[in-house]
Short mmCIF file of N, CA and C in Angstrom, two decimals:
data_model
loop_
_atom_site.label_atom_id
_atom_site.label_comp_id
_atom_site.label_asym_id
_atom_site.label_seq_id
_atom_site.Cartn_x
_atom_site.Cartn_y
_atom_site.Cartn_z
N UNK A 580 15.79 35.93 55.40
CA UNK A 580 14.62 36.50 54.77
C UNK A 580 14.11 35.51 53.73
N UNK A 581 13.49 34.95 53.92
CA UNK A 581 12.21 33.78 53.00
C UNK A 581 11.20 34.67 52.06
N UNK A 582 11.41 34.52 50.78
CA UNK A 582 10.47 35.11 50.10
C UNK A 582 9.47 34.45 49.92
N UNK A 583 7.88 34.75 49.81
CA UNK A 583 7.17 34.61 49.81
C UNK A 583 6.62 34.79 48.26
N UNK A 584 5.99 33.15 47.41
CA UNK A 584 5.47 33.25 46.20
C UNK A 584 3.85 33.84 46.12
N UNK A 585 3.92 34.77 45.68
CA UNK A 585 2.41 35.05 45.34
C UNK A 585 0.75 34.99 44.24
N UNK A 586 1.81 33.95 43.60
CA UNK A 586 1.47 33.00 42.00
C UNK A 586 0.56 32.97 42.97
N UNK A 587 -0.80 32.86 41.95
CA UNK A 587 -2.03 32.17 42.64
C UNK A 587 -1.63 30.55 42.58
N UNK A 588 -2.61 29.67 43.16
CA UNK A 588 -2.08 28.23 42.80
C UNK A 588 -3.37 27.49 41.88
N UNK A 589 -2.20 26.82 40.90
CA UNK A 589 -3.24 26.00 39.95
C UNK A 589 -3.16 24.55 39.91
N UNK A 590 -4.14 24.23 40.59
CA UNK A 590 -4.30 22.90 40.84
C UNK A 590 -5.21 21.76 39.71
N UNK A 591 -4.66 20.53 39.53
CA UNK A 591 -4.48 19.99 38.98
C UNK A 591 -5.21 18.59 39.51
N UNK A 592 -6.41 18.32 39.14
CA UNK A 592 -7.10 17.24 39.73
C UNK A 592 -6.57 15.96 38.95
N UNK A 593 -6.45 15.01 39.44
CA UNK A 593 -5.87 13.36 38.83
C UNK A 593 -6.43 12.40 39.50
N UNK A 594 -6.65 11.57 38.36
CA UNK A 594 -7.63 10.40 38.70
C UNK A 594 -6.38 9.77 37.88
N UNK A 595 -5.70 8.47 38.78
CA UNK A 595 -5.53 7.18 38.18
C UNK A 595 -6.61 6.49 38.26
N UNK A 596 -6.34 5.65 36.63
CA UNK A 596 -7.21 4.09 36.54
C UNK A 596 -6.30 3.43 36.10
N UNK A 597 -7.09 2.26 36.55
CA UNK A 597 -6.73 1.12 36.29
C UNK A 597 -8.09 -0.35 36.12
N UNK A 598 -8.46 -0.29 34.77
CA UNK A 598 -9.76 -1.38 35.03
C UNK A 598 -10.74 -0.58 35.66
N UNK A 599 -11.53 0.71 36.04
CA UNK A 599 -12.36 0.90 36.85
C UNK A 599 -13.69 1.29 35.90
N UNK A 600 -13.51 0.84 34.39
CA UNK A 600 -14.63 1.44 33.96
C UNK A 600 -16.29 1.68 34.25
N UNK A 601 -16.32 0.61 35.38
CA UNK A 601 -17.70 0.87 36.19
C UNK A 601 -17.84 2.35 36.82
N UNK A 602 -16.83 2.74 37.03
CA UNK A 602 -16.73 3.92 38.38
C UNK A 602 -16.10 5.45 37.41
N UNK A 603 -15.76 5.05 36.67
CA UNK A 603 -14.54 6.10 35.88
C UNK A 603 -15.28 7.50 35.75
N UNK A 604 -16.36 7.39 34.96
CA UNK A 604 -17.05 8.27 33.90
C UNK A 604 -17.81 8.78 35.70
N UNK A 605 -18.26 8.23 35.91
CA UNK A 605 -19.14 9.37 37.39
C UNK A 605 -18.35 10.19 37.95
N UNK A 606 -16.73 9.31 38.81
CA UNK A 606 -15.97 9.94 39.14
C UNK A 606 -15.22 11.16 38.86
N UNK A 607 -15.15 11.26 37.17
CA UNK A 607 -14.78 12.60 36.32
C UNK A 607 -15.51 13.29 36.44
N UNK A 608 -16.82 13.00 36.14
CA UNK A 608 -17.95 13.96 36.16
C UNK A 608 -18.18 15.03 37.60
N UNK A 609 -17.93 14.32 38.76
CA UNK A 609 -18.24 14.61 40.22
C UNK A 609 -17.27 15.38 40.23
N UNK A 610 -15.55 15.20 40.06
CA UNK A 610 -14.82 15.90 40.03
C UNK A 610 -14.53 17.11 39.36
N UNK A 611 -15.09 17.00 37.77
CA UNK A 611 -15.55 18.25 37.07
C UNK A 611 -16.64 19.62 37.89
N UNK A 612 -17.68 18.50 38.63
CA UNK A 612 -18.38 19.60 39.31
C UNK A 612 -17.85 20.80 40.40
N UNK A 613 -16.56 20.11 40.43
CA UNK A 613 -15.48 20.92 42.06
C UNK A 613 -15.00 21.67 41.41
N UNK A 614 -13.92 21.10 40.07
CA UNK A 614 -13.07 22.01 39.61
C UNK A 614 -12.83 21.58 38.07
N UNK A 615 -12.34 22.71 37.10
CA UNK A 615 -12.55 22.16 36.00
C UNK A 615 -11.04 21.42 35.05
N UNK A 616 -9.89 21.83 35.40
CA UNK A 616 -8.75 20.80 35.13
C UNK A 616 -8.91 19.72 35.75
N UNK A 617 -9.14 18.49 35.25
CA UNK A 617 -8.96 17.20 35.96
C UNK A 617 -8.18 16.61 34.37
N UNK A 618 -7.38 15.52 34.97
CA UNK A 618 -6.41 14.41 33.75
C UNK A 618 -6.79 13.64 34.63
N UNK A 619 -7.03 12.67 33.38
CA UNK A 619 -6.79 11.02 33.85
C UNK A 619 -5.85 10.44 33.09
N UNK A 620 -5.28 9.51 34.14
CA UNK A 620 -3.94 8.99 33.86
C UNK A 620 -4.04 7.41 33.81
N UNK A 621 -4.62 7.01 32.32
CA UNK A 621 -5.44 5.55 32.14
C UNK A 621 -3.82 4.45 32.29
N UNK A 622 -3.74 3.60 33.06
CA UNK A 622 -2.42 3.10 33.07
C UNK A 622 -2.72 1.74 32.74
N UNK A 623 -2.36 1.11 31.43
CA UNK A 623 -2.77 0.22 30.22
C UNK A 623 -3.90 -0.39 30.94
N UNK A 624 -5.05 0.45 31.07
CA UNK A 624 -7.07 -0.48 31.53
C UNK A 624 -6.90 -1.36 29.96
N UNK A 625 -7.55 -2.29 30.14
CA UNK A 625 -8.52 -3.60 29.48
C UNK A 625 -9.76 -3.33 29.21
N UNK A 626 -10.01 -2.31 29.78
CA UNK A 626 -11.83 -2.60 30.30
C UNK A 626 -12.54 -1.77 29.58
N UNK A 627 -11.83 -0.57 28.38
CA UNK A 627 -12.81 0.37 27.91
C UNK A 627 -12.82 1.58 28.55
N UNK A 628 -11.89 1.35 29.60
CA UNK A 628 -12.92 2.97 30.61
C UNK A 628 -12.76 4.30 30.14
N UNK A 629 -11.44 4.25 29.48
CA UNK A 629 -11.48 5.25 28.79
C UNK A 629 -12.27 5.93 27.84
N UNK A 630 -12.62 5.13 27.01
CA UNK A 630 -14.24 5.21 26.35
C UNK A 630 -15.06 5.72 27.11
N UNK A 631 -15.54 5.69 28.46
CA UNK A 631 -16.25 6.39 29.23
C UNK A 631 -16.06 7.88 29.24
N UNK A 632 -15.11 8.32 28.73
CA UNK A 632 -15.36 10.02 29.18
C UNK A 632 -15.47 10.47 27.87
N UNK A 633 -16.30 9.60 26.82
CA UNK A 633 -16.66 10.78 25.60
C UNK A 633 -17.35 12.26 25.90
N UNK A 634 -16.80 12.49 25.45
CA UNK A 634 -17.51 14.22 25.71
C UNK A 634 -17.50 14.95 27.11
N UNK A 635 -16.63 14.84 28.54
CA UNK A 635 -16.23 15.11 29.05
C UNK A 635 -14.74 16.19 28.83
N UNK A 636 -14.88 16.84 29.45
CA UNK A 636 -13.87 17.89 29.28
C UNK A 636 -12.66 17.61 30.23
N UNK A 637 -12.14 16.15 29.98
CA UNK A 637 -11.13 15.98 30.62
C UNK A 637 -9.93 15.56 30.20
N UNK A 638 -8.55 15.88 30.55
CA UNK A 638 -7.56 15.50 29.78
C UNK A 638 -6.85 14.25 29.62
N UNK A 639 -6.74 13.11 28.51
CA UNK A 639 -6.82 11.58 28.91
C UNK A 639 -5.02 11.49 28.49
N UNK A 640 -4.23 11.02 29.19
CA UNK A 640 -3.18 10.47 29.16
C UNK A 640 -3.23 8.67 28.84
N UNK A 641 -2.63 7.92 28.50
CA UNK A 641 -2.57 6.38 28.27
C UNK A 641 -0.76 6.02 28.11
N UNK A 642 -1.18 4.99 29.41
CA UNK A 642 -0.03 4.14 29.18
C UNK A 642 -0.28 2.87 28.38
N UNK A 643 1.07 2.65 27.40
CA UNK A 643 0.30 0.89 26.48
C UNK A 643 0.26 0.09 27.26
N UNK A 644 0.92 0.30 28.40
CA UNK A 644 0.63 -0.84 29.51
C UNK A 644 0.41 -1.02 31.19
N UNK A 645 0.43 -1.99 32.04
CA UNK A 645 0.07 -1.35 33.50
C UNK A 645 1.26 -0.82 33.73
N UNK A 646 1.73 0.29 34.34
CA UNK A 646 3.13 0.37 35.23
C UNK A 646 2.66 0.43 36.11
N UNK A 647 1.72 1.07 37.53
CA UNK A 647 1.40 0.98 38.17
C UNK A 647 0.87 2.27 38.75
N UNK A 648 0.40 2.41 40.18
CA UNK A 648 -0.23 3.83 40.19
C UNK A 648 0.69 4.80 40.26
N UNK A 649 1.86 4.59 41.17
CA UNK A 649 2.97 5.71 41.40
C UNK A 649 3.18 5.72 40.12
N UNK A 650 3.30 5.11 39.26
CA UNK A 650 3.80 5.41 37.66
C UNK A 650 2.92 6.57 37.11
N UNK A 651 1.89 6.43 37.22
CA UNK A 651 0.16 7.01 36.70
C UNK A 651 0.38 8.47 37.33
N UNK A 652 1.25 8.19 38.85
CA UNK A 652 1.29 9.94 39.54
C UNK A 652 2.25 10.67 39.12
N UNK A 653 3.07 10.19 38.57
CA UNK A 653 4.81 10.37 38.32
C UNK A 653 4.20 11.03 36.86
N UNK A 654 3.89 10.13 36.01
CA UNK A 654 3.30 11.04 34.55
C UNK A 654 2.10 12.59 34.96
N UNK A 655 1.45 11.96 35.93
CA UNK A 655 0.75 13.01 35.91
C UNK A 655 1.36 14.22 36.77
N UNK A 656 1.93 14.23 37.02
CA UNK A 656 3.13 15.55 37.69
C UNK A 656 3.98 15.48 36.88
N UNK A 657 4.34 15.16 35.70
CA UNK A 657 5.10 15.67 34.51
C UNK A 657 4.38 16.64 33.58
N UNK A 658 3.20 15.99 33.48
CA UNK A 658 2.17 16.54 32.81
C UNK A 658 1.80 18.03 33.41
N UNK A 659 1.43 17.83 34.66
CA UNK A 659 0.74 19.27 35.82
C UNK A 659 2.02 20.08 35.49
N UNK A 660 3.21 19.79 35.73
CA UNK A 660 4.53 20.63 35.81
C UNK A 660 4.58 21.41 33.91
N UNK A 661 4.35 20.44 32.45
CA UNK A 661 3.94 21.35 31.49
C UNK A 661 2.95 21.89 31.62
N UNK A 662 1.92 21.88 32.09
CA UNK A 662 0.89 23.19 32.19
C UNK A 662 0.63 24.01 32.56
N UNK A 663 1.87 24.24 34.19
CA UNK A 663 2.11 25.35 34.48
C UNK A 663 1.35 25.04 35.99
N UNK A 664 0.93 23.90 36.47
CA UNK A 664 0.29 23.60 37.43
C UNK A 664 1.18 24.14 38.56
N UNK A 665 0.72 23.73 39.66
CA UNK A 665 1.42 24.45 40.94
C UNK A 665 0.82 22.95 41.57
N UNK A 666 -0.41 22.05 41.34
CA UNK A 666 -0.19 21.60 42.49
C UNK A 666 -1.08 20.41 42.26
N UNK A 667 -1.17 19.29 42.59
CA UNK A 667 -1.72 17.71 42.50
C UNK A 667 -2.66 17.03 43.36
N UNK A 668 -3.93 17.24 42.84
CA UNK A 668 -4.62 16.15 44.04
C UNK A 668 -5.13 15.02 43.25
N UNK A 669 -4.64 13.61 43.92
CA UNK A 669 -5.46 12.74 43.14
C UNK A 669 -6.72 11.88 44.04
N UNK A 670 -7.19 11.57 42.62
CA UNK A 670 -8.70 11.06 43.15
C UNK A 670 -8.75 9.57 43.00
N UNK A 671 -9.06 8.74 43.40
CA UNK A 671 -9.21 6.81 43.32
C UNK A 671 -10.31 6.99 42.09
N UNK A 672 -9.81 6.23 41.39
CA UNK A 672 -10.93 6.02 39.89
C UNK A 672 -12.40 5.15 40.45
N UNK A 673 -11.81 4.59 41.65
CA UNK A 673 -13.27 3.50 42.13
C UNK A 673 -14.29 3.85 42.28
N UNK A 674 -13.99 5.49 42.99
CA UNK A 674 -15.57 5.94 43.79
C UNK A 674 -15.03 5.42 45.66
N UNK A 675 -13.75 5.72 45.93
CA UNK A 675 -13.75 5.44 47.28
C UNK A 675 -13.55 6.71 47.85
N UNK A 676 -12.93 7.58 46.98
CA UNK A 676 -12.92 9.38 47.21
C UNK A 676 -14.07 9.70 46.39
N UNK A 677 -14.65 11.12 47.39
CA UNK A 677 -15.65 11.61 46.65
C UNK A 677 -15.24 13.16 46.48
N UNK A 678 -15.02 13.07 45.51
CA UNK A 678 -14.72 14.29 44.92
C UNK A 678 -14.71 15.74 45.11
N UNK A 679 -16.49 15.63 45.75
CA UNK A 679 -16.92 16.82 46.50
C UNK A 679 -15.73 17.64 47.67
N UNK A 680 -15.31 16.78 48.49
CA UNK A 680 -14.28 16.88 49.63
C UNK A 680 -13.47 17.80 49.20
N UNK A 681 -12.94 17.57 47.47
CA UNK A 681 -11.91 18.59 46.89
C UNK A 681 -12.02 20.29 47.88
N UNK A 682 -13.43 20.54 48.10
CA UNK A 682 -13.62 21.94 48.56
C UNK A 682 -13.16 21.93 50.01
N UNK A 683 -12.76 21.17 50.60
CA UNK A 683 -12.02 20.89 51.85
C UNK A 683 -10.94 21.38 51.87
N UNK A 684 -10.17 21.13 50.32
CA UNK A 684 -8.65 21.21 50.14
C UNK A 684 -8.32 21.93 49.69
N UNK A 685 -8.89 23.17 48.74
CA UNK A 685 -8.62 23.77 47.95
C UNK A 685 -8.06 25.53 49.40
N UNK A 686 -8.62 25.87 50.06
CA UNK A 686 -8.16 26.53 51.33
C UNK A 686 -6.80 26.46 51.36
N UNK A 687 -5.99 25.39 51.92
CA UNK A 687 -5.00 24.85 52.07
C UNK A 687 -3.96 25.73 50.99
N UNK A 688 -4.30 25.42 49.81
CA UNK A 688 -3.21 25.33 48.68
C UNK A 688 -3.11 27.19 49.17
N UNK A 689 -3.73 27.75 49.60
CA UNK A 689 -3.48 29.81 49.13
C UNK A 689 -2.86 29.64 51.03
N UNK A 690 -3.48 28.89 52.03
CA UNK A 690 -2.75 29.16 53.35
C UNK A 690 -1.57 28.24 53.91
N UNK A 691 -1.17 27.20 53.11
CA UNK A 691 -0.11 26.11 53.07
C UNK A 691 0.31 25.73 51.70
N UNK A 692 0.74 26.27 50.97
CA UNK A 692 1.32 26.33 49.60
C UNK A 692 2.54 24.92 49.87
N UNK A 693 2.95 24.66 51.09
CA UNK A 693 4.06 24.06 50.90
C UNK A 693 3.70 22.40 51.51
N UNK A 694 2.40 22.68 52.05
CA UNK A 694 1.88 21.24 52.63
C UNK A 694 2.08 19.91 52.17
N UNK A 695 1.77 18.96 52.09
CA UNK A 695 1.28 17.68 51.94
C UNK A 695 0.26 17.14 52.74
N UNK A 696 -1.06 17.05 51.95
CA UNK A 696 -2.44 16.98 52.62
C UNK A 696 -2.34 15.37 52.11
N UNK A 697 -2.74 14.65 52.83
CA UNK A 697 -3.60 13.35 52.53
C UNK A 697 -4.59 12.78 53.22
N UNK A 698 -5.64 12.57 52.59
CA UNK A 698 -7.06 12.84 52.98
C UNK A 698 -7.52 10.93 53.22
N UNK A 699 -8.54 10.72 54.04
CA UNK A 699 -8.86 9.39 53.66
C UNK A 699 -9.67 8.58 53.19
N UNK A 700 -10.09 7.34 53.28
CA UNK A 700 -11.15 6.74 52.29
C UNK A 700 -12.41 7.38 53.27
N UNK A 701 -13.54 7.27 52.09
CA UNK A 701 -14.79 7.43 52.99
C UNK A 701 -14.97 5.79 53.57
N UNK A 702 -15.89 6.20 54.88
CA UNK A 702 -16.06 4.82 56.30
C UNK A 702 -14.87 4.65 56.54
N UNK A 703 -13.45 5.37 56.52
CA UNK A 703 -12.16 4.51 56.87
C UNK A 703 -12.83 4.84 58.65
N UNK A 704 -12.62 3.99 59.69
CA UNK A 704 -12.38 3.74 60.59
C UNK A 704 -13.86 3.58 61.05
N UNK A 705 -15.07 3.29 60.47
CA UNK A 705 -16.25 3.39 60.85
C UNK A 705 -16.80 2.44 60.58
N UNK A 706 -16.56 1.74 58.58
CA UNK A 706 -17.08 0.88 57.99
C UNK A 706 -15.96 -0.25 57.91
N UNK A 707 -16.07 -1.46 57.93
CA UNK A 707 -15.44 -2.98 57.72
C UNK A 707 -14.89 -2.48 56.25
N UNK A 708 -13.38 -2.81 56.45
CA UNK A 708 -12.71 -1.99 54.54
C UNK A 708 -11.82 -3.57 54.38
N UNK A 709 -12.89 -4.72 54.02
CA UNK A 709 -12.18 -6.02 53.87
C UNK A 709 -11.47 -6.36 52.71
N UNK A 710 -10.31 -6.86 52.67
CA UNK A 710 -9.14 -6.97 52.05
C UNK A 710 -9.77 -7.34 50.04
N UNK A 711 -9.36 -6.87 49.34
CA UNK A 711 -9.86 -7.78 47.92
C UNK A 711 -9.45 -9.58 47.75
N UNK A 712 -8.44 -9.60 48.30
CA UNK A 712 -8.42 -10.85 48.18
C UNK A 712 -7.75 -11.51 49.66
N UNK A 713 -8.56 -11.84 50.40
CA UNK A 713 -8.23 -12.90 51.99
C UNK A 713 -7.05 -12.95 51.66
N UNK A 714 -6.67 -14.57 51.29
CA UNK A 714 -6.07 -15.06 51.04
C UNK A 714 -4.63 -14.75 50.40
N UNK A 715 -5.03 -13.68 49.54
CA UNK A 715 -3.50 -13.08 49.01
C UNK A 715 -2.99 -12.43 50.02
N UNK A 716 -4.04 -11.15 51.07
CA UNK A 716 -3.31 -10.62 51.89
C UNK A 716 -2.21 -11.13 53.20
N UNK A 717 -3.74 -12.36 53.45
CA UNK A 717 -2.53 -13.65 54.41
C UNK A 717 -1.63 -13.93 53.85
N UNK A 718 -1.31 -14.14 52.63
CA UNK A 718 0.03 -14.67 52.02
C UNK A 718 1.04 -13.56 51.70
N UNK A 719 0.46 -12.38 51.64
CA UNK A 719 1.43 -11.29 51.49
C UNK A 719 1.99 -11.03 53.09
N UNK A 720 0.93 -10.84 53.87
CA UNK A 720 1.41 -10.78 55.52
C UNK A 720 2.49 -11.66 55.42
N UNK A 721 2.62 -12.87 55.24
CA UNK A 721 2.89 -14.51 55.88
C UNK A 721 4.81 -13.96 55.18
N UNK A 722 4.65 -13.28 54.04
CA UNK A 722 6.06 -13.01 52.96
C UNK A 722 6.70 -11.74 54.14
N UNK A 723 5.72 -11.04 54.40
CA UNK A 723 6.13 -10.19 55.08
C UNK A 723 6.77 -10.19 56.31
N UNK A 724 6.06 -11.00 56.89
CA UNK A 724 6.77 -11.38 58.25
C UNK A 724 7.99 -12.05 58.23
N UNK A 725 7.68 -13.28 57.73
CA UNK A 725 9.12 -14.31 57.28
C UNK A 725 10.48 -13.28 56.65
N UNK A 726 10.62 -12.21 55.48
CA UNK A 726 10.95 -11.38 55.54
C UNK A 726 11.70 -10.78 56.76
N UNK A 727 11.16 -9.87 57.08
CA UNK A 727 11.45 -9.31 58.44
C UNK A 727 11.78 -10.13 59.23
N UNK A 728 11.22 -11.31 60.00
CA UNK A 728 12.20 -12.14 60.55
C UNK A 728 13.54 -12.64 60.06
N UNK A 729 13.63 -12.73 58.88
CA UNK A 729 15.19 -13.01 58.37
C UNK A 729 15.67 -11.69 58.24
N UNK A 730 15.59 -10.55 58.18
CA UNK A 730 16.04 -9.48 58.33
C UNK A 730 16.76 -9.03 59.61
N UNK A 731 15.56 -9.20 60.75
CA UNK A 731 16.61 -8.63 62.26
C UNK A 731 17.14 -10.10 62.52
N UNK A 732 16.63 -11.60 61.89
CA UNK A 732 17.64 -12.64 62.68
C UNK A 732 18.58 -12.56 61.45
N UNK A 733 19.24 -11.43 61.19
CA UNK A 733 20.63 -11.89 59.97
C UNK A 733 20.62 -12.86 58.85
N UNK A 734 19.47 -13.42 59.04
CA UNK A 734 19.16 -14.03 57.77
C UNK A 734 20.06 -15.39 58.50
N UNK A 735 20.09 -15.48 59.44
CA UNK A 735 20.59 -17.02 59.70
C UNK A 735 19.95 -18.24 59.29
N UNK A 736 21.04 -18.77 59.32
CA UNK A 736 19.79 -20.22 58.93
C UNK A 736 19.63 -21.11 60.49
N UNK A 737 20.71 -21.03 61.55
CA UNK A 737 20.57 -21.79 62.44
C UNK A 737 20.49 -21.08 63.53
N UNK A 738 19.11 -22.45 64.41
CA UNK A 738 18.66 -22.06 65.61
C UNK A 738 19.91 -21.19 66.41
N UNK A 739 20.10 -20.02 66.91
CA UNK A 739 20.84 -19.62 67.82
C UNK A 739 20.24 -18.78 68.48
N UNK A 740 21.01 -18.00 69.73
CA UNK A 740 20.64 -17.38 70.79
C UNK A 740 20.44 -15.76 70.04
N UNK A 741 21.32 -15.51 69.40
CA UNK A 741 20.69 -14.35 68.29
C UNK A 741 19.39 -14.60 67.50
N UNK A 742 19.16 -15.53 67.09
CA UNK A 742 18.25 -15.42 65.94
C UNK A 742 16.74 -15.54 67.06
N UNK A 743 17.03 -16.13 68.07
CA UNK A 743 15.59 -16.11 68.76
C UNK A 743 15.26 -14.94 69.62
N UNK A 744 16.66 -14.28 69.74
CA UNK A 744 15.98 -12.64 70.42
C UNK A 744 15.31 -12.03 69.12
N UNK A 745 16.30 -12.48 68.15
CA UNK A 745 15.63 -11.27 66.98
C UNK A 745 14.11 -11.68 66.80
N UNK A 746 14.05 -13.21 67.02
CA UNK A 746 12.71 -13.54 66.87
C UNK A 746 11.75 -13.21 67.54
N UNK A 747 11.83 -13.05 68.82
CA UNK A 747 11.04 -12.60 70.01
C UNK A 747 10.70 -11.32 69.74
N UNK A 748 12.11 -9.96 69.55
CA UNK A 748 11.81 -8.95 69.37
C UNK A 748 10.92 -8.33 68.05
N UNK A 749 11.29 -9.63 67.12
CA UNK A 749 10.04 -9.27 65.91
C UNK A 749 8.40 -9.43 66.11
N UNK A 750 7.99 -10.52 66.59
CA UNK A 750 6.49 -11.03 67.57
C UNK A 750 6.18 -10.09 68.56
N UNK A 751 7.26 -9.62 69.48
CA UNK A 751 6.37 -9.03 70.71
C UNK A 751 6.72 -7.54 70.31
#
């Protein structure tokens, strides 16, 4: 017998930033228009953006420095969990989620209380979504692969009949 919670659910809108002060202040705003708890979870920006939500009715968290975004989600589900939240959607500080969509999701939380929804960029599979930096990504690929090839070839150092299946089976 599974009991069934009948808490309504209180959801908890989150915007990490990082540097996005071009995008920040619209993005709150758009998201305010869906629903009215939103936190932002400023994770040490440079850029001011925080300054952007004077007079917005939103709740500002600050890290003194970058930790990173899972860091930014990790505080902000510490945070949702003191307020009594039930539940987390976050928003990209860029403007690559549009906010509006929230009304997509909000269904979900009263007929799948137990889900994990993840939603995707707008144009993902329609519009060209080219890398920020070429060159770093080739070089992150290039770590990646090499990686993984020393991984299934044992990390050998010499040509052998193992290390070139593992090699083959890593390529094909």
């Amino acid at each position: 017998n599974q009991s069934v919670d009948t808490a309504p659910a209180r959801l908890l809108v989150v915007i990490p930033v990082y540097n996005h002060s071009r995008t920040l202040r619209d993005v709150a705003q758009r998201a305010l228009a869906v629903h009215p708890d939103v936190l932002v979870v400023d994770d040490g920006s440079t850029d001011g953006g925080a300054a952007t939500l004077q007079g917005l009715p939103v709740q500002l968290l600050r890290h003194e420095r970058n930790l990173g975004k899972g860091q930014a989600i990790l505080t902000a589900a510490r945070e949702a969990q003191r307020l009594g939240m039930t539940h987390l959607a976050t928003i990209d500080s860029d403007g690559q989620h549009d906010p509006a969509d929230l009304k997509n999701f909000l269904p979900l939380l009263r007929d799948e209380p137990q889900a994990l929804v993840v939603g995707k960029r707008r144009g993902f599979g329609k519009e060209s979504m080219a890398p920020h930096s070429l060159p770093l990504c080739l070089i992150g690929a290039g770590l990646l692969w090499a990686g993984w090839f020393g991984f299934n070839a044992g990390s050998a150092l010499s040509a052998s009949p193992l290390a070139t299946l593992a090699f083959l089976n890593t390529t094909t």
